Short mmCIF file of C-alpha atoms and ligand atoms in Angstrom, two decimals:
data_model
loop_
_atom_site.label_atom_id
_atom_site.label_comp_id
_atom_site.label_asym_id
_atom_site.label_seq_id
_atom_site.Cartn_x
_atom_site.Cartn_y
_atom_site.Cartn_z
CA UNK A 1 -94.45 20.07 -177.67
CA UNK A 2 -90.93 21.14 -176.73
CA UNK A 3 -88.42 18.36 -177.37
CA UNK A 4 -84.74 18.26 -176.58
CA UNK A 5 -82.02 15.80 -177.50
CA UNK A 6 -81.72 14.71 -173.88
CA UNK A 7 -82.02 11.20 -172.37
CA UNK A 8 -85.42 10.73 -170.74
CA UNK A 9 -85.26 9.88 -167.05
CA UNK A 10 -86.53 6.40 -166.22
CA UNK A 11 -89.21 7.96 -164.01
CA UNK A 12 -90.51 10.13 -166.84
CA UNK A 13 -90.45 7.21 -169.29
CA UNK A 14 -92.41 4.96 -166.88
CA UNK A 15 -94.93 7.77 -166.29
CA UNK A 16 -95.62 8.18 -170.02
CA UNK A 17 -95.65 4.38 -170.43
CA UNK A 18 -98.78 4.06 -168.31
CA UNK A 19 -100.70 6.23 -170.77
CA UNK A 20 -99.21 4.47 -173.81
CA UNK A 21 -100.22 0.99 -172.61
CA UNK A 22 -103.77 2.18 -171.97
CA UNK A 23 -104.44 3.12 -175.60
CA UNK A 24 -105.61 -0.35 -176.64
CA UNK A 25 -106.66 -3.47 -174.67
CA UNK A 26 -103.65 -5.51 -175.81
CA UNK A 27 -101.51 -2.97 -173.95
CA UNK A 28 -102.85 -4.51 -170.77
CA UNK A 29 -101.02 -7.86 -171.11
CA UNK A 30 -98.95 -9.09 -168.12
CA UNK A 31 -96.27 -9.89 -170.71
CA UNK A 32 -95.71 -6.13 -170.95
CA UNK A 33 -94.46 -6.00 -167.38
CA UNK A 34 -90.89 -4.83 -167.98
CA UNK A 35 -89.22 -7.53 -165.88
CA UNK A 36 -91.21 -10.17 -167.76
CA UNK A 37 -90.36 -8.57 -171.11
CA UNK A 38 -86.66 -8.54 -170.20
CA UNK A 39 -86.83 -12.28 -169.47
CA UNK A 40 -88.68 -12.92 -172.76
CA UNK A 41 -85.98 -11.04 -174.67
CA UNK A 42 -83.16 -12.70 -172.75
CA UNK A 43 -84.60 -16.08 -173.78
CA UNK A 44 -84.39 -15.20 -177.49
CA UNK A 45 -81.60 -17.41 -178.89
CA UNK A 46 -78.60 -15.62 -180.40
CA UNK A 47 -79.42 -16.69 -183.97
CA UNK A 48 -82.79 -14.97 -183.61
CA UNK A 49 -81.40 -11.72 -182.20
CA UNK A 50 -81.41 -9.10 -184.97
CA UNK A 51 -78.57 -6.99 -183.55
CA UNK A 52 -76.27 -9.98 -183.03
CA UNK A 53 -76.95 -11.47 -186.46
CA UNK A 54 -76.17 -8.09 -188.05
CA UNK A 55 -72.83 -8.07 -186.23
CA UNK A 56 -72.14 -11.48 -187.76
CA UNK A 57 -73.05 -10.18 -191.22
CA UNK A 58 -70.82 -7.17 -190.71
CA UNK A 59 -67.89 -9.36 -189.69
CA UNK A 60 -68.37 -11.62 -192.71
CA UNK A 61 -68.55 -8.51 -194.93
CA UNK A 62 -71.56 -10.11 -196.62
CA UNK A 63 -74.90 -8.64 -197.63
CA UNK A 64 -77.78 -10.38 -195.89
CA UNK A 65 -81.26 -10.44 -197.37
CA UNK A 66 -84.59 -9.26 -195.95
CA UNK A 67 -87.98 -8.91 -197.69
CA UNK A 68 -91.01 -6.87 -196.69
CA UNK A 69 -94.08 -8.95 -195.83
CA UNK A 70 -97.26 -8.76 -193.81
CA UNK A 71 -100.85 -10.03 -193.90
CA UNK A 72 -103.85 -9.63 -191.62
CA UNK A 73 -104.34 -12.95 -189.86
CA UNK A 74 -101.94 -14.63 -187.47
CA UNK A 75 -101.99 -17.99 -189.28
CA UNK A 76 -101.69 -16.36 -192.70
CA UNK A 77 -98.75 -14.27 -191.54
CA UNK A 78 -96.96 -17.25 -189.99
CA UNK A 79 -97.44 -19.25 -193.20
CA UNK A 80 -96.13 -16.33 -195.22
CA UNK A 81 -93.00 -15.79 -193.12
CA UNK A 82 -92.14 -19.51 -193.03
CA UNK A 83 -92.37 -19.56 -196.83
CA UNK A 84 -90.01 -16.58 -197.10
CA UNK A 85 -87.56 -18.07 -194.63
CA UNK A 86 -87.59 -21.22 -196.75
CA UNK A 87 -86.81 -19.04 -199.78
CA UNK A 88 -83.62 -17.85 -198.08
CA UNK A 89 -84.47 -14.71 -196.12
CA UNK A 90 -81.71 -14.06 -193.57
CA UNK A 91 -83.95 -11.66 -191.64
CA UNK A 92 -87.73 -11.48 -191.60
CA UNK A 93 -90.01 -8.48 -191.33
CA UNK A 94 -93.46 -7.97 -190.27
CA UNK A 95 -94.70 -5.14 -192.44
CA UNK A 96 -97.40 -3.49 -190.37
CA UNK A 97 -100.74 -2.45 -191.94
CA UNK A 98 -101.72 1.15 -192.63
CA UNK A 99 -104.50 1.32 -190.03
CA UNK A 100 -102.08 0.34 -187.29
CA UNK A 101 -99.57 2.86 -188.60
CA UNK A 102 -102.13 5.56 -187.80
CA UNK A 103 -103.22 4.06 -184.49
CA UNK A 104 -106.61 3.09 -185.95
CA UNK A 105 -106.79 -0.22 -184.13
CA UNK A 106 -110.58 -0.49 -184.43
CA UNK A 107 -110.42 -0.62 -188.22
CA UNK A 108 -107.47 -2.99 -187.98
CA UNK A 109 -109.66 -5.27 -185.85
CA UNK A 110 -112.41 -5.13 -188.45
CA UNK A 111 -109.82 -5.96 -191.08
CA UNK A 112 -108.72 -9.05 -189.17
CA UNK A 113 -112.29 -10.25 -188.79
CA UNK A 114 -113.21 -9.94 -192.45
CA UNK A 115 -109.88 -11.50 -193.43
CA UNK A 116 -110.58 -14.50 -191.16
CA UNK A 117 -114.04 -14.81 -192.68
CA UNK A 118 -113.01 -14.43 -196.33
CA UNK A 119 -109.72 -16.32 -195.92
CA UNK A 120 -107.66 -13.62 -197.59
CA UNK A 121 -105.92 -10.49 -196.32
CA UNK A 122 -108.01 -7.35 -196.29
CA UNK A 123 -105.15 -5.44 -194.66
CA UNK A 124 -101.89 -4.40 -196.33
CA UNK A 125 -99.84 -5.65 -193.43
CA UNK A 126 -99.71 -7.41 -190.07
CA UNK A 127 -101.75 -5.64 -187.35
CA UNK A 128 -99.34 -6.39 -184.54
CA UNK A 129 -101.06 -4.25 -181.90
CA UNK A 130 -104.35 -6.11 -182.31
CA UNK A 131 -102.64 -9.52 -182.31
CA UNK A 132 -100.88 -8.43 -179.13
CA UNK A 133 -97.76 -9.75 -177.43
CA UNK A 134 -99.02 -13.33 -177.45
CA UNK A 135 -99.72 -13.27 -181.18
CA UNK A 136 -96.36 -11.69 -181.95
CA UNK A 137 -94.68 -14.32 -179.78
CA UNK A 138 -96.31 -17.05 -181.86
CA UNK A 139 -94.87 -15.47 -185.01
CA UNK A 140 -91.36 -15.42 -183.53
CA UNK A 141 -91.68 -19.03 -182.35
CA UNK A 142 -92.69 -20.13 -185.86
CA UNK A 143 -89.53 -18.86 -187.57
CA UNK A 144 -85.82 -19.43 -187.14
CA UNK A 145 -84.39 -16.03 -188.05
CA UNK A 146 -84.62 -12.63 -186.33
CA UNK A 147 -87.80 -10.58 -186.65
CA UNK A 148 -88.22 -6.83 -187.23
CA UNK A 149 -91.26 -4.54 -187.32
CA UNK A 150 -91.29 -2.47 -190.55
CA UNK A 151 -94.01 0.16 -190.88
CA UNK A 152 -94.38 3.93 -191.23
CA UNK A 153 -95.78 4.93 -187.88
CA UNK A 154 -95.33 8.45 -186.53
CA UNK A 155 -96.59 7.34 -183.09
CA UNK A 156 -95.20 3.79 -182.78
CA UNK A 157 -95.06 3.74 -178.97
CA UNK A 158 -97.60 0.97 -178.33
CA UNK A 159 -96.54 -0.99 -181.42
CA UNK A 160 -92.91 -0.91 -180.26
CA UNK A 161 -93.84 -1.99 -176.73
CA UNK A 162 -95.76 -4.99 -178.02
CA UNK A 163 -93.27 -6.28 -180.61
CA UNK A 164 -90.28 -5.98 -178.26
CA UNK A 165 -92.12 -7.66 -175.36
CA UNK A 166 -92.78 -10.51 -177.81
CA UNK A 167 -89.04 -10.93 -178.44
CA UNK A 168 -88.74 -9.07 -181.75
CA UNK A 169 -85.30 -7.46 -181.63
CA UNK A 170 -85.50 -4.77 -184.27
CA UNK A 171 -87.75 -1.86 -185.12
CA UNK A 172 -87.60 0.35 -188.21
CA UNK A 173 -88.41 4.03 -188.15
CA UNK A 174 -87.68 7.41 -186.64
CA UNK A 175 -89.16 10.76 -185.77
CA UNK A 176 -88.37 12.25 -189.20
CA UNK A 177 -88.24 9.23 -191.52
CA UNK A 178 -91.60 7.85 -190.34
CA UNK A 179 -93.29 11.24 -190.40
CA UNK A 180 -92.35 13.28 -193.49
CA UNK A 181 -92.82 10.44 -196.06
CA UNK A 182 -95.85 8.95 -194.30
CA UNK A 183 -98.05 11.62 -192.78
CA UNK A 184 -99.91 14.72 -193.96
CA UNK A 185 -99.44 17.11 -191.13
CA UNK A 186 -97.96 15.70 -187.93
CA UNK A 187 -95.48 18.07 -186.29
CA UNK A 188 -91.86 16.94 -186.16
CA UNK A 189 -91.81 17.87 -182.48
CA UNK A 190 -94.54 15.28 -181.86
CA UNK A 191 -93.07 12.50 -183.98
CA UNK A 192 -89.54 13.07 -182.61
CA UNK A 193 -91.01 12.91 -179.09
CA UNK A 194 -92.84 9.65 -179.88
CA UNK A 195 -89.67 8.09 -181.28
CA UNK A 196 -87.63 9.23 -178.30
CA UNK A 197 -90.03 7.06 -176.31
CA UNK A 198 -89.44 4.06 -178.64
CA UNK A 199 -85.67 4.57 -178.36
CA UNK A 200 -85.81 5.06 -174.58
CA UNK A 201 -87.56 1.66 -174.36
CA UNK A 202 -84.64 0.15 -176.31
CA UNK A 203 -82.27 2.00 -173.98
CA UNK A 204 -84.03 0.37 -171.03
CA UNK A 205 -83.52 -3.07 -172.57
CA UNK A 206 -79.87 -2.29 -173.41
CA UNK A 207 -79.39 -1.28 -169.74
CA UNK A 208 -80.60 -4.80 -168.92
CA UNK A 209 -78.19 -6.50 -171.31
CA UNK A 210 -80.62 -6.98 -174.19
CA UNK A 211 -79.34 -5.88 -177.61
CA UNK A 212 -81.99 -4.41 -179.89
CA UNK A 213 -81.43 -3.00 -183.38
CA UNK A 214 -82.95 0.23 -184.58
CA UNK A 215 -83.16 1.17 -188.27
CA UNK A 216 -83.97 4.73 -189.42
CA UNK A 217 -85.94 4.54 -192.68
CA UNK A 218 -83.31 5.55 -195.21
CA UNK A 219 -85.19 5.93 -198.52
CA UNK A 220 -87.63 8.60 -197.23
CA UNK A 221 -90.00 9.32 -200.15
CA UNK A 222 -88.10 6.87 -202.35
CA UNK A 223 -88.29 9.31 -205.27
CA UNK A 224 -84.96 10.69 -206.49
CA UNK A 225 -83.94 11.72 -202.96
CA UNK A 226 -80.44 13.25 -203.11
CA UNK A 227 -78.13 10.90 -201.15
CA UNK A 228 -76.79 13.64 -198.85
CA UNK A 229 -80.32 14.56 -197.69
CA UNK A 230 -81.18 10.92 -196.94
CA UNK A 231 -77.87 10.38 -195.14
CA UNK A 232 -78.30 13.53 -193.04
CA UNK A 233 -81.73 12.39 -191.83
CA UNK A 234 -80.25 9.00 -190.93
CA UNK A 235 -77.47 10.67 -188.94
CA UNK A 236 -79.89 12.91 -187.03
CA UNK A 237 -82.12 9.95 -186.13
CA UNK A 238 -79.06 7.91 -185.09
CA UNK A 239 -77.92 10.68 -182.72
CA UNK A 240 -81.43 10.99 -181.26
CA UNK A 241 -81.60 7.19 -180.77
CA UNK A 242 -78.11 6.94 -179.24
CA UNK A 243 -79.01 9.69 -176.75
CA UNK A 244 -81.83 7.46 -175.47
CA UNK A 245 -79.44 4.50 -175.07
CA UNK A 246 -79.71 2.70 -178.42
CA UNK A 247 -76.41 0.95 -179.27
CA UNK A 248 -77.17 -1.01 -182.45
CA UNK A 249 -78.23 1.10 -185.43
CA UNK A 250 -78.66 0.18 -189.10
CA UNK A 251 -78.69 3.26 -191.28
CA UNK A 252 -80.54 2.84 -194.55
CA UNK A 253 -80.33 4.16 -198.11
CA UNK A 254 -82.58 3.77 -201.13
CA UNK A 255 -80.86 2.84 -204.40
CA UNK A 256 -80.65 5.86 -206.73
CA UNK A 257 -79.35 4.10 -209.84
CA UNK A 258 -75.90 5.40 -210.74
CA UNK A 259 -73.63 2.63 -209.45
CA UNK A 260 -70.72 4.85 -208.38
CA UNK A 261 -73.00 7.25 -206.51
CA UNK A 262 -74.82 4.39 -204.77
CA UNK A 263 -71.60 2.73 -203.62
CA UNK A 264 -70.27 6.10 -202.48
CA UNK A 265 -73.50 6.70 -200.54
CA UNK A 266 -73.34 3.37 -198.68
CA UNK A 267 -69.70 3.91 -197.75
CA UNK A 268 -70.27 7.49 -196.60
CA UNK A 269 -73.48 6.54 -194.77
CA UNK A 270 -71.51 4.35 -192.37
CA UNK A 271 -68.45 6.63 -192.14
CA UNK A 272 -70.43 9.83 -191.47
CA UNK A 273 -72.91 8.20 -189.06
CA UNK A 274 -70.02 6.85 -187.00
CA UNK A 275 -68.25 10.21 -187.19
CA UNK A 276 -71.18 12.27 -185.96
CA UNK A 277 -72.14 9.77 -183.26
CA UNK A 278 -68.57 9.92 -182.01
CA UNK A 279 -68.50 13.74 -182.02
CA UNK A 280 -71.71 13.67 -180.00
CA UNK A 281 -70.03 11.47 -177.42
CA UNK A 282 -71.46 8.08 -178.37
CA UNK A 283 -68.58 5.59 -178.35
CA UNK A 284 -68.77 1.80 -178.95
CA UNK A 285 -71.81 2.01 -181.17
CA UNK A 286 -72.54 -0.80 -183.63
CA UNK A 287 -73.40 0.75 -186.99
CA UNK A 288 -74.46 -1.30 -190.01
CA UNK A 289 -75.94 -0.32 -193.38
CA UNK A 290 -79.12 -1.21 -195.25
CA UNK A 291 -79.49 -0.95 -199.02
CA UNK A 292 -83.09 -0.73 -200.26
CA UNK A 293 -83.60 -2.03 -203.79
CA UNK A 294 -85.05 0.62 -206.13
CA UNK A 295 -87.87 2.40 -204.33
CA UNK A 296 -89.27 4.31 -207.31
CA UNK A 297 -91.68 3.18 -210.03
CA UNK A 298 -91.10 -0.40 -211.21
CA UNK A 299 -91.60 -1.89 -214.67
CA UNK A 300 -94.89 -3.78 -215.03
CA UNK A 301 -93.20 -6.67 -216.83
CA UNK A 302 -92.14 -9.29 -214.26
CA UNK A 303 -88.95 -10.26 -216.12
CA UNK A 304 -87.88 -6.62 -216.35
CA UNK A 305 -88.70 -6.15 -212.67
CA UNK A 306 -86.49 -9.13 -211.90
CA UNK A 307 -83.73 -7.53 -213.96
CA UNK A 308 -83.98 -4.41 -211.83
CA UNK A 309 -83.96 -6.52 -208.64
CA UNK A 310 -80.84 -8.33 -209.83
CA UNK A 311 -79.07 -5.10 -210.78
CA UNK A 312 -79.89 -3.65 -207.35
CA UNK A 313 -78.51 -6.81 -205.73
CA UNK A 314 -75.29 -6.40 -207.68
CA UNK A 315 -74.78 -2.86 -206.43
CA UNK A 316 -75.74 -3.67 -202.84
CA UNK A 317 -73.35 -6.59 -202.70
CA UNK A 318 -70.42 -4.72 -204.25
CA UNK A 319 -71.06 -1.79 -201.89
CA UNK A 320 -70.73 -4.25 -198.98
CA UNK A 321 -74.02 -3.07 -197.45
CA UNK A 322 -74.72 -5.23 -194.40
CA UNK A 323 -78.34 -5.88 -195.35
CA UNK A 324 -80.49 -5.44 -198.44
CA UNK A 325 -84.26 -5.02 -198.54
CA UNK A 326 -85.69 -6.88 -201.51
CA UNK A 327 -88.48 -6.12 -203.98
CA UNK A 328 -90.66 -8.47 -205.95
CA UNK A 329 -91.52 -8.93 -209.65
CA UNK A 330 -95.03 -7.55 -208.96
CA UNK A 331 -93.86 -4.37 -207.22
CA UNK A 332 -95.72 -2.25 -209.81
CA UNK A 333 -98.98 -4.06 -208.99
CA UNK A 334 -99.16 -4.24 -205.19
CA UNK A 335 -98.75 -6.48 -202.20
CA UNK A 336 -97.06 -9.65 -203.49
CA UNK A 337 -98.15 -13.25 -203.01
CA UNK A 338 -95.78 -15.34 -200.92
CA UNK A 339 -94.56 -16.98 -204.14
CA UNK A 340 -93.74 -13.67 -205.82
CA UNK A 341 -92.05 -12.44 -202.65
CA UNK A 342 -89.97 -15.60 -202.55
CA UNK A 343 -88.93 -15.05 -206.18
CA UNK A 344 -87.51 -11.64 -205.29
CA UNK A 345 -85.60 -13.16 -202.39
CA UNK A 346 -84.14 -16.00 -204.43
CA UNK A 347 -83.00 -13.82 -207.34
CA UNK A 348 -81.43 -11.35 -204.89
CA UNK A 349 -79.72 -14.04 -202.84
CA UNK A 350 -78.34 -15.74 -205.94
CA UNK A 351 -76.65 -12.54 -207.10
CA UNK A 352 -75.33 -11.67 -203.64
CA UNK A 353 -73.86 -15.14 -203.24
CA UNK A 354 -72.06 -14.86 -206.60
CA UNK A 355 -70.51 -11.52 -205.61
CA UNK A 356 -69.82 -12.08 -201.93
CA UNK A 357 -66.03 -12.26 -202.44
CA UNK A 358 -65.86 -9.06 -204.49
CA UNK A 359 -66.07 -5.37 -203.65
CA UNK A 360 -66.46 -2.26 -205.77
CA UNK A 361 -62.96 -0.96 -206.62
CA UNK A 362 -61.74 2.47 -205.58
CA UNK A 363 -61.62 5.05 -208.33
CA UNK A 364 -61.31 8.77 -208.86
CA UNK A 365 -65.01 8.96 -209.69
CA UNK A 366 -65.94 7.07 -206.53
CA UNK A 367 -63.79 9.35 -204.40
CA UNK A 368 -65.29 12.45 -206.05
CA UNK A 369 -68.82 11.27 -205.25
CA UNK A 370 -67.78 10.41 -201.69
CA UNK A 371 -66.25 13.84 -201.19
CA UNK A 372 -69.34 15.58 -202.57
CA UNK A 373 -71.52 13.62 -200.17
CA UNK A 374 -69.20 14.51 -197.30
CA UNK A 375 -69.31 18.22 -198.21
CA UNK A 376 -73.10 18.23 -198.57
CA UNK A 377 -73.77 16.34 -195.34
CA UNK A 378 -71.34 18.63 -193.53
CA UNK A 379 -73.22 21.68 -194.85
CA UNK A 380 -76.56 20.33 -193.62
CA UNK A 381 -75.31 19.02 -190.28
CA UNK A 382 -73.52 22.31 -189.56
CA UNK A 383 -76.83 24.12 -190.13
CA UNK A 384 -78.77 21.69 -187.89
CA UNK A 385 -76.20 22.05 -185.10
CA UNK A 386 -76.17 25.86 -185.41
CA UNK A 387 -79.96 26.18 -185.51
CA UNK A 388 -80.29 23.98 -182.43
CA UNK A 389 -77.35 25.59 -180.61
CA UNK A 390 -75.92 22.06 -180.44
CA UNK A 391 -79.23 20.29 -179.87
CA UNK A 392 -80.03 18.24 -182.99
CA UNK A 393 -83.68 17.72 -182.02
CA UNK A 394 -84.30 21.45 -181.91
CA UNK A 395 -81.99 21.96 -184.88
CA UNK A 396 -83.80 19.41 -187.03
CA UNK A 397 -87.21 20.91 -186.27
CA UNK A 398 -85.98 24.39 -187.22
CA UNK A 399 -84.11 23.10 -190.28
CA UNK A 400 -87.35 21.68 -191.68
CA UNK A 401 -89.30 24.78 -190.67
CA UNK A 402 -86.91 26.98 -192.66
CA UNK A 403 -86.45 24.50 -195.52
CA UNK A 404 -82.76 24.17 -194.69
CA UNK A 405 -83.46 20.46 -194.82
CA UNK A 406 -86.15 19.60 -197.36
CA UNK A 407 -87.30 16.24 -198.73
CA UNK A 408 -88.65 16.07 -202.31
CA UNK A 409 -92.09 14.62 -203.11
CA UNK A 410 -93.18 14.27 -199.47
CA UNK A 411 -96.90 14.20 -198.55
CA UNK A 412 -96.16 16.11 -195.34
CA UNK A 413 -96.77 19.83 -194.94
CA UNK A 414 -93.91 19.79 -192.43
CA UNK A 415 -91.33 19.95 -195.22
CA UNK A 416 -91.12 22.87 -197.69
CA UNK A 417 -91.04 20.69 -200.80
CA UNK A 418 -89.05 23.28 -202.77
CA UNK A 419 -86.12 20.99 -203.56
CA UNK A 420 -86.20 19.48 -207.06
CA UNK A 421 -83.84 16.63 -208.03
CA UNK A 422 -82.86 15.53 -211.54
CA UNK A 423 -80.26 13.17 -212.99
CA UNK A 424 -77.02 14.32 -214.59
CA UNK A 425 -75.55 12.87 -217.77
CA UNK A 426 -74.44 9.67 -216.01
CA UNK A 427 -77.62 9.26 -214.00
CA UNK A 428 -76.35 10.63 -210.69
CA UNK A 429 -79.04 12.40 -208.68
CA UNK A 430 -78.28 16.13 -208.57
CA UNK A 431 -80.25 19.12 -207.30
CA UNK A 432 -82.02 21.30 -209.88
CA UNK A 433 -83.81 23.58 -207.43
CA UNK A 434 -82.33 24.12 -203.95
CA UNK A 435 -85.15 26.07 -202.32
CA UNK A 436 -83.69 27.06 -198.95
CA UNK A 437 -81.55 23.92 -198.69
CA UNK A 438 -78.51 24.69 -196.53
CA UNK A 439 -75.85 24.01 -199.16
CA UNK A 440 -72.74 26.07 -199.95
CA UNK A 441 -72.27 27.96 -203.22
CA UNK A 442 -69.55 25.45 -204.15
CA UNK A 443 -72.02 22.57 -203.85
CA UNK A 444 -74.73 24.46 -205.73
CA UNK A 445 -72.34 25.24 -208.59
CA UNK A 446 -71.23 21.60 -208.79
CA UNK A 447 -74.82 20.41 -209.16
CA UNK A 448 -75.70 23.10 -211.69
CA UNK A 449 -72.64 22.32 -213.84
CA UNK A 450 -73.44 18.61 -213.81
CA UNK A 451 -77.05 19.24 -214.87
CA UNK A 452 -75.99 21.73 -217.54
CA UNK A 453 -73.80 19.03 -219.10
CA UNK A 454 -76.87 16.87 -219.58
CA UNK A 455 -79.09 19.73 -220.76
CA UNK A 456 -76.44 20.58 -223.35
CA UNK A 457 -76.15 16.99 -224.53
CA UNK A 458 -79.94 16.65 -224.89
CA UNK A 459 -80.39 20.19 -226.14
CA UNK A 460 -83.06 20.81 -223.52
CA UNK A 461 -83.85 23.43 -220.88
CA UNK A 462 -82.76 22.95 -217.28
CA UNK A 463 -86.30 22.71 -215.97
CA UNK A 464 -88.93 20.71 -214.12
CA UNK A 465 -89.51 18.50 -217.18
CA UNK A 466 -86.14 16.90 -216.48
CA UNK A 467 -87.38 15.92 -213.02
CA UNK A 468 -90.66 14.56 -214.39
CA UNK A 469 -88.89 12.54 -217.08
CA UNK A 470 -86.52 11.08 -214.47
CA UNK A 471 -89.37 10.10 -212.14
CA UNK A 472 -90.85 7.85 -214.85
CA UNK A 473 -87.66 6.71 -216.56
CA UNK A 474 -86.84 3.52 -214.64
CA UNK A 475 -90.34 2.06 -214.92
CA UNK A 476 -90.05 2.67 -218.67
CA UNK A 477 -86.70 0.90 -218.89
CA UNK A 478 -84.03 3.60 -218.68
CA UNK A 479 -82.24 5.30 -215.81
CA UNK A 480 -82.21 8.81 -217.27
CA UNK A 481 -85.40 10.34 -218.65
CA UNK A 482 -83.70 11.59 -221.81
CA UNK A 483 -85.53 14.11 -223.99
CA UNK A 484 -87.04 12.20 -226.89
C1 8ZB B 501 -91.32 1.27 -197.93
C2 8ZB B 501 -92.69 0.78 -198.20
C3 8ZB B 501 -92.94 0.50 -199.68
C4 8ZB B 501 -92.56 -0.92 -200.07
O1 8ZB B 501 -93.13 -1.87 -199.19
C5 8ZB B 501 -93.78 -2.88 -199.94
N1 8ZB B 501 -94.88 -3.41 -199.13
C6 8ZB B 501 -95.79 -2.68 -198.46
N2 8ZB B 501 -96.63 -3.51 -197.80
C7 8ZB B 501 -96.22 -4.78 -198.06
C8 8ZB B 501 -96.67 -6.07 -197.67
N3 8ZB B 501 -97.75 -6.20 -196.87
N4 8ZB B 501 -96.02 -7.16 -198.13
C9 8ZB B 501 -94.94 -7.01 -198.94
N5 8ZB B 501 -94.45 -5.81 -199.34
C10 8ZB B 501 -95.10 -4.72 -198.90
C11 8ZB B 501 -94.23 -2.19 -201.20
O2 8ZB B 501 -94.42 -3.11 -202.25
C12 8ZB B 501 -93.05 -1.28 -201.46
O3 8ZB B 501 -92.07 -2.01 -202.13
#
C-alpha cells in the first residue's frame, strides 16, 4: 500500500466507504447515510460535544477527568457509564473490546450472547460495531457528558463510522499509536491508510460544521517510553489528521514518574504539536493535552494503587494538562468493577480540585528538560521530514523501517525494538541503548552522562539490568529500580 500525506478526495473517500460499510451487517443502517449522520451530530447538545467541552476546559485551565470503561451488553454498559458520570467523570469513554479491535465481530457477537445469558461481561470492552449506531445512540442518550471511543484498533474504519453516526464526538487512536503497541505485524502503510480514512470522515463532518475531537494514543507501550519518542509520534499523527481536515486534536502522554520531566513533557507536547502543525500549514487548530496516569505495572495493594493515582493527579493538575485519564485501585488485577472505577475517579477529581488554582513553577531544571525534549523531537522530526522528502506519512514509514524512530517493548515487528530506556538518578527516563534512533551525538552524550551518574551512585554497570529493575520498580513501591 502506498500512502501519502495528502487529503483524500471526497470521491475516493466515498468509494472506499462503500466497502467499509459492507464489512458487517450493522454497517447497513440508514443512520449511516452521511446527511442523516450530520443531522444526528448537529443535534448533539454543546455540553455533550467532546471538542467543545475540551475548549471549555482549556479556557478554564483546569484538568478534566475521564476513566476507561466498557462491558459487553448495552444495558450493562449504560449502567456502568451512568455510575461513572455520577462519580464525577467530566468525559466518558467506551473502551472497545479486543475482538472488535481486530475486526472479529463474530466472536464479539458470541461474547454479547453469553454475557446476556450469564449476566456478566465476557468481553473486556463494549462491542460498538455489533451494537450498531442505534445501540451507540442509546448509550449517548443515557449520559449527560461527551462520549469517546477508546480502543486499540489498527483498522477502525467501521467502528469510527458507527460511533460518529451515533453522535459520539471523539475517537482515540492513530495509524502508528494504534498499531505498534497493539498489533503483531500489521504494516504501518496499512494502518496509516486506515486512519487517514477515519480522519477524512472527521474532515467531512468538520466541512459540515460538526466539531469532532481526535486523540492520538500518547502512552504507546506505556513502559518507560522516552517522552520525546511519544511526543514525536503524537506530532506525526496530528499532522496526518490535520491533512484530512481534523481541527480538534488532543495529544496524549503517559506519566513517566519524574515530576519535572512529566510537566516538561506536557508543556512541550502542546508547544511542539502546535509548532509543527503550523509549519505544515495548518492554522487555527485546537490543540489540547491528555495526561495518562501511570501506564506501567501497578502495586497490588489497593491503598498503594490509590496513592499512585493521587500522585499522578497531582502532576497532571500542576502540568495544566487539559484532560487526565484515570486508573483504578485494581489496575494490577484487571477490568475494574464500576465501584472500583468510580473510586479512581473520585480520588483523582478530589486532588485536581484542590490544585486547580496552582501551576508547576518555572525552574532551571524544568527548562533544561523542556530544551532536551525540544532538541530530541527536532532530531526525530528532521529525520522523518528528510526520509519522506517532506511527506511525513512516507517519512514515518521509513523512519520505523530503519529504526530511526523506535518504540521500546512493542509487540509489533514493525518497530526495531533496539531502544532501551532506563531511569537516571532522579528518575527521569533516559536512553541506555539508542539502536538506530535518529538522535544527535549531543543528545546521546547527555543521556549517557545522566545514566552514568546513577550507575556510579549505585556502583552498578550501565546495562540491561537497570532497565529490568526500572520496569518493576513502581509496582514494588519505588520509582527507580535501585540496585539492592
Ligand atoms: C490503554 C489500555 C490499558 C488500560 O485500559 C484499562 N482497561 C482496558 N479495558 C478496560 C475496561 N473494559 N474497563 C476499564 N478499564 C479498562 C486497563 O486497566 C489499563 O489501565
